[in-house]
Short mmCIF file of C-alpha atoms in Angstrom, two decimals:
data_model
loop_
_atom_site.label_atom_id
_atom_site.label_comp_id
_atom_site.label_asym_id
_atom_site.label_seq_id
_atom_site.Cartn_x
_atom_site.Cartn_y
_atom_site.Cartn_z
CA MET A 21 74.26 179.32 133.47
CA SER A 22 74.07 180.66 137.00
CA GLU A 23 72.09 177.58 138.05
CA LEU A 24 74.77 175.29 136.64
CA MET A 25 77.48 177.23 138.45
CA PHE A 26 75.49 177.03 141.70
CA ALA A 27 75.06 173.26 141.31
CA ALA A 28 78.75 172.80 140.65
CA ALA A 29 79.69 174.92 143.64
CA ALA A 30 77.28 172.99 145.84
CA GLY A 31 78.88 169.75 144.77
CA LEU A 32 82.39 170.83 145.69
CA PRO A 33 82.08 170.11 149.43
CA LEU A 34 80.64 166.66 148.66
CA ALA A 35 83.47 165.85 146.24
CA ALA A 36 86.04 167.11 148.73
CA GLY A 37 84.45 165.01 151.44
CA TRP A 38 84.67 161.86 149.33
CA SER A 39 88.29 162.64 148.49
CA VAL A 40 89.18 162.94 152.17
CA HIS A 41 87.26 159.75 152.95
CA ALA A 42 89.04 157.85 150.16
CA LEU A 43 92.42 159.11 151.36
CA ARG A 44 91.70 158.01 154.94
CA LEU A 45 90.47 154.62 153.75
CA THR A 46 93.61 154.13 151.67
CA ARG A 47 95.79 155.02 154.65
CA ARG A 48 93.89 152.59 156.89
CA ILE A 49 94.29 149.78 154.38
CA ASP A 50 97.97 150.59 153.97
CA THR A 51 98.43 150.60 157.74
CA ALA A 52 96.67 147.24 158.07
CA ARG A 53 99.11 145.74 155.56
CA HIS A 54 102.11 146.75 157.66
CA ASP A 55 103.27 144.72 160.62
CA PRO A 56 102.80 147.06 163.62
CA LEU A 57 105.98 145.90 165.40
CA SER A 58 108.57 145.78 162.62
CA GLY A 59 106.97 148.35 160.33
CA LEU A 60 107.48 146.02 157.34
CA TRP A 61 104.84 144.59 155.03
CA THR A 62 102.85 141.66 156.39
CA ARG A 63 103.27 138.27 154.70
CA ASP A 64 100.40 138.65 152.21
CA ALA A 65 101.26 142.24 151.34
CA PHE A 66 104.94 141.37 150.94
CA GLU A 67 104.24 138.39 148.69
CA GLY A 68 102.03 140.50 146.44
CA ARG A 69 104.73 143.12 146.00
CA ALA A 70 107.46 140.49 145.68
CA ARG A 71 105.61 138.77 142.83
CA LYS A 72 105.21 142.10 141.09
CA SER A 73 108.95 142.72 141.45
CA LEU A 74 109.81 139.27 140.08
CA SER A 75 107.45 139.68 137.11
CA LYS A 76 109.62 142.44 135.66
CA GLY A 77 111.99 139.81 134.33
CA GLU A 78 115.11 141.48 135.70
CA GLN A 79 117.69 139.72 137.84
CA ARG A 80 116.45 139.48 141.41
CA ALA A 81 117.33 137.62 144.59
CA VAL A 82 114.83 136.32 147.13
CA ILE A 83 116.12 136.45 150.68
CA VAL A 84 114.96 134.77 153.88
CA LEU A 85 116.56 135.63 157.20
CA ASP A 86 116.12 134.42 160.73
CA LEU A 87 117.36 135.69 164.10
CA ASN A 88 119.63 133.23 165.88
CA ARG A 89 118.90 132.43 169.53
CA PHE A 90 115.93 134.80 169.53
CA LYS A 91 114.11 132.66 172.11
CA GLN A 92 117.09 133.10 174.41
CA ILE A 93 116.68 136.88 174.20
CA ASN A 94 113.03 136.59 175.20
CA ASP A 95 113.84 134.16 178.02
CA THR A 96 116.75 136.10 179.51
CA ARG A 97 115.92 139.75 178.74
CA GLY A 98 112.13 139.58 178.46
CA HIS A 99 109.65 139.97 175.63
CA VAL A 100 110.07 143.75 175.61
CA ALA A 101 113.69 143.16 174.66
CA GLY A 102 112.61 140.70 171.99
CA ASP A 103 110.21 143.30 170.60
CA ALA A 104 113.04 145.83 170.51
CA VAL A 105 115.13 143.44 168.41
CA ILE A 106 112.24 142.75 166.02
CA ARG A 107 111.61 146.49 165.68
CA ALA A 108 115.29 147.26 165.00
CA THR A 109 115.58 144.39 162.53
CA GLY A 110 112.52 145.65 160.65
CA MET A 111 113.87 149.18 160.43
CA ARG A 112 117.31 148.04 159.29
CA LEU A 113 116.02 145.52 156.75
CA GLY A 114 113.46 147.96 155.40
CA ALA A 115 116.07 150.68 154.89
CA TRP A 116 118.45 148.23 153.22
CA ALA A 117 115.76 146.92 150.85
CA ALA A 118 114.68 150.43 149.90
CA GLY A 119 118.28 151.31 149.11
CA HIS A 120 118.57 148.32 146.76
CA HIS A 121 115.33 148.74 144.79
CA GLY A 122 113.70 145.98 146.79
CA VAL A 123 110.84 145.16 149.12
CA ALA A 124 110.92 143.58 152.58
CA GLY A 125 108.39 141.93 154.87
CA ARG A 126 108.00 140.11 158.15
CA LEU A 127 106.75 136.59 157.56
CA GLY A 128 106.10 135.96 161.24
CA GLY A 129 107.95 135.60 164.53
CA ASP A 130 111.64 136.26 163.91
CA GLU A 131 111.42 135.32 160.22
CA PHE A 132 111.83 138.01 157.56
CA ALA A 133 112.10 138.08 153.78
CA ALA A 134 113.10 140.47 151.02
CA VAL A 135 113.47 140.72 147.27
CA THR A 136 116.36 142.78 145.94
CA ASP A 137 118.00 143.54 142.62
CA VAL A 138 121.10 141.65 141.47
CA CYS A 139 123.58 143.66 139.42
CA GLY A 140 126.65 142.82 137.41
CA ALA A 141 127.80 140.54 134.61
CA ALA A 142 126.98 136.84 134.83
CA ALA A 143 130.48 136.02 136.05
CA THR A 144 130.26 138.44 138.97
CA VAL A 145 126.59 138.19 140.02
CA THR A 146 127.21 135.76 142.88
CA GLU A 147 130.18 137.78 144.11
CA ASN A 148 128.17 141.02 144.02
CA LEU A 149 125.18 139.45 145.74
CA SER A 150 127.40 137.93 148.41
CA ALA A 151 128.99 141.32 149.13
CA LYS A 152 125.55 142.92 149.28
CA LEU A 153 124.24 140.31 151.72
CA LEU A 154 127.34 140.53 153.92
CA ASP A 155 126.72 144.26 154.13
CA LEU A 156 123.14 143.51 155.19
CA LEU A 157 124.39 141.01 157.76
CA ARG A 158 126.74 143.54 159.32
CA GLY A 159 123.94 146.09 159.52
CA LEU A 160 121.48 143.67 161.10
CA GLU A 161 123.99 142.39 163.64
CA ARG A 162 124.71 145.78 165.17
CA PRO A 163 123.83 145.61 168.89
CA VAL A 164 120.36 146.92 169.69
CA PRO A 165 120.33 149.65 172.38
CA PHE A 166 118.21 148.62 175.37
CA PRO A 167 117.91 149.66 179.03
CA GLY A 168 120.28 147.58 181.11
CA GLY A 169 122.68 146.92 178.24
CA ASP A 170 122.78 146.56 174.48
CA ILE A 171 121.38 143.35 173.00
CA ASP A 172 123.65 141.32 170.75
CA VAL A 173 121.99 140.18 167.53
CA HIS A 174 122.99 137.24 165.35
CA VAL A 175 121.42 136.51 161.97
CA SER A 176 121.31 133.76 159.35
CA ILE A 177 120.56 134.76 155.74
CA GLY A 178 119.68 132.50 152.82
CA ALA A 179 119.17 133.63 149.24
CA ALA A 180 118.01 132.24 145.89
CA ARG A 181 118.55 133.96 142.52
CA PHE A 182 116.48 133.86 139.33
CA TRP A 183 116.55 135.28 135.79
CA ARG A 184 113.25 134.31 134.19
CA PRO A 185 109.94 136.21 134.32
CA ALA A 186 107.02 134.90 136.37
CA ALA A 187 109.28 132.93 138.71
CA ASP A 188 107.56 130.87 141.40
CA LEU A 189 107.93 132.99 144.53
CA SER A 190 106.96 130.11 146.82
CA ALA A 191 109.71 127.88 145.42
CA LEU A 192 112.27 130.69 145.65
CA LEU A 193 111.30 131.38 149.26
CA ARG A 194 111.72 127.69 150.09
CA LEU A 195 115.12 127.59 148.40
CA ALA A 196 116.24 130.69 150.29
CA ASP A 197 114.84 129.20 153.51
CA GLU A 198 116.86 126.02 152.97
CA GLN A 199 120.04 128.04 152.55
CA MET A 200 119.21 130.00 155.68
CA TYR A 201 118.62 126.77 157.60
CA ARG A 202 121.93 125.28 156.44
CA ILE A 203 124.00 128.30 157.40
CA LYS A 204 122.15 128.56 160.71
CA GLN A 205 123.32 125.05 161.58
CA GLU A 206 126.86 126.37 161.13
CA GLY A 207 126.33 129.26 163.51
CA GLY A 208 124.98 131.92 161.16
CA GLY A 209 126.10 134.00 158.21
CA VAL A 210 125.12 134.10 154.54
CA SER A 211 124.41 131.27 152.09
CA ILE A 212 123.30 131.55 148.45
CA ALA A 213 121.65 128.69 146.54
CA PRO A 214 123.65 127.39 143.56
CA LYS A 215 122.80 129.12 140.29
CA HIS A 216 121.09 126.16 138.65
CA GLU A 217 119.26 124.91 141.73
CA THR A 218 115.54 125.27 140.99
CA ALA A 219 113.75 122.95 143.41
CA PRO A 220 113.84 122.60 147.21
CA ALA A 221 115.96 119.69 148.41
CA LEU A 222 114.67 119.34 151.97
CA PRO A 223 111.29 117.74 152.82
CA THR A 224 108.36 120.12 152.34
CA VAL A 225 105.09 120.10 154.31
CA ASN A 226 102.20 122.38 153.34
CA GLY A 227 104.55 124.33 151.09
CA ARG A 228 107.12 124.96 153.81
CA ARG A 229 110.33 123.32 154.96
CA ARG A 230 109.66 120.64 157.56
CA GLY A 231 110.26 122.09 161.01
CA ARG A 232 109.26 125.62 160.00
CA PRO A 233 106.30 127.20 161.86
CA GLY A 234 103.23 126.59 159.75
CA ALA A 235 104.53 123.32 158.32
CA ARG A 236 102.19 121.24 160.44
CA LYS A 237 98.70 120.75 159.08
CA GLY A 238 96.30 123.37 160.33
CA VAL A 239 98.97 125.77 161.58
CA ALA A 240 99.10 129.19 159.94
#
């Protein structure tokens, strides 16, 4: 019995060491899946979590948002200012998504996406979602503090809703992206795809709206 107790005691440090190693490895993997600038999930990590959210079969909305005149910020205030805007947008979007049982990610550049719940009776879903997205818009468009003067931020948000399990995330992202593109042409704001719209209307290249980064062959 004493030999068994000795063996077990001797194995404790080894087990503890593996536990610490596993914890560190998990944290490193988790860190690698977060965009270092915005703090949000990277594209692949976001899409994995978004698909899991959609698979629950509950009402959800897929959102794509873009910063208006972001290149102008980089050109006139410098890339450090642009980074400050990306960082603030990530923090604000992440907090908003967490508060609405959702998940958010940075798809690349100044393009972000989120999946959020949609509450209310069928007759009021669009109204509720619109109010929710307008609240998000107001939060994202708060000026970003920066040395030399606050930076004005302008955002375009597109959204697509769904009700069925196992919805095609790629199609929903394209629909939301189309709505974002349309409202961006009008100067920004919020646009939600019609309830029964299920397929992208604008030309698609490599799974993305023509003109979007990554639409050209060979571009990630």
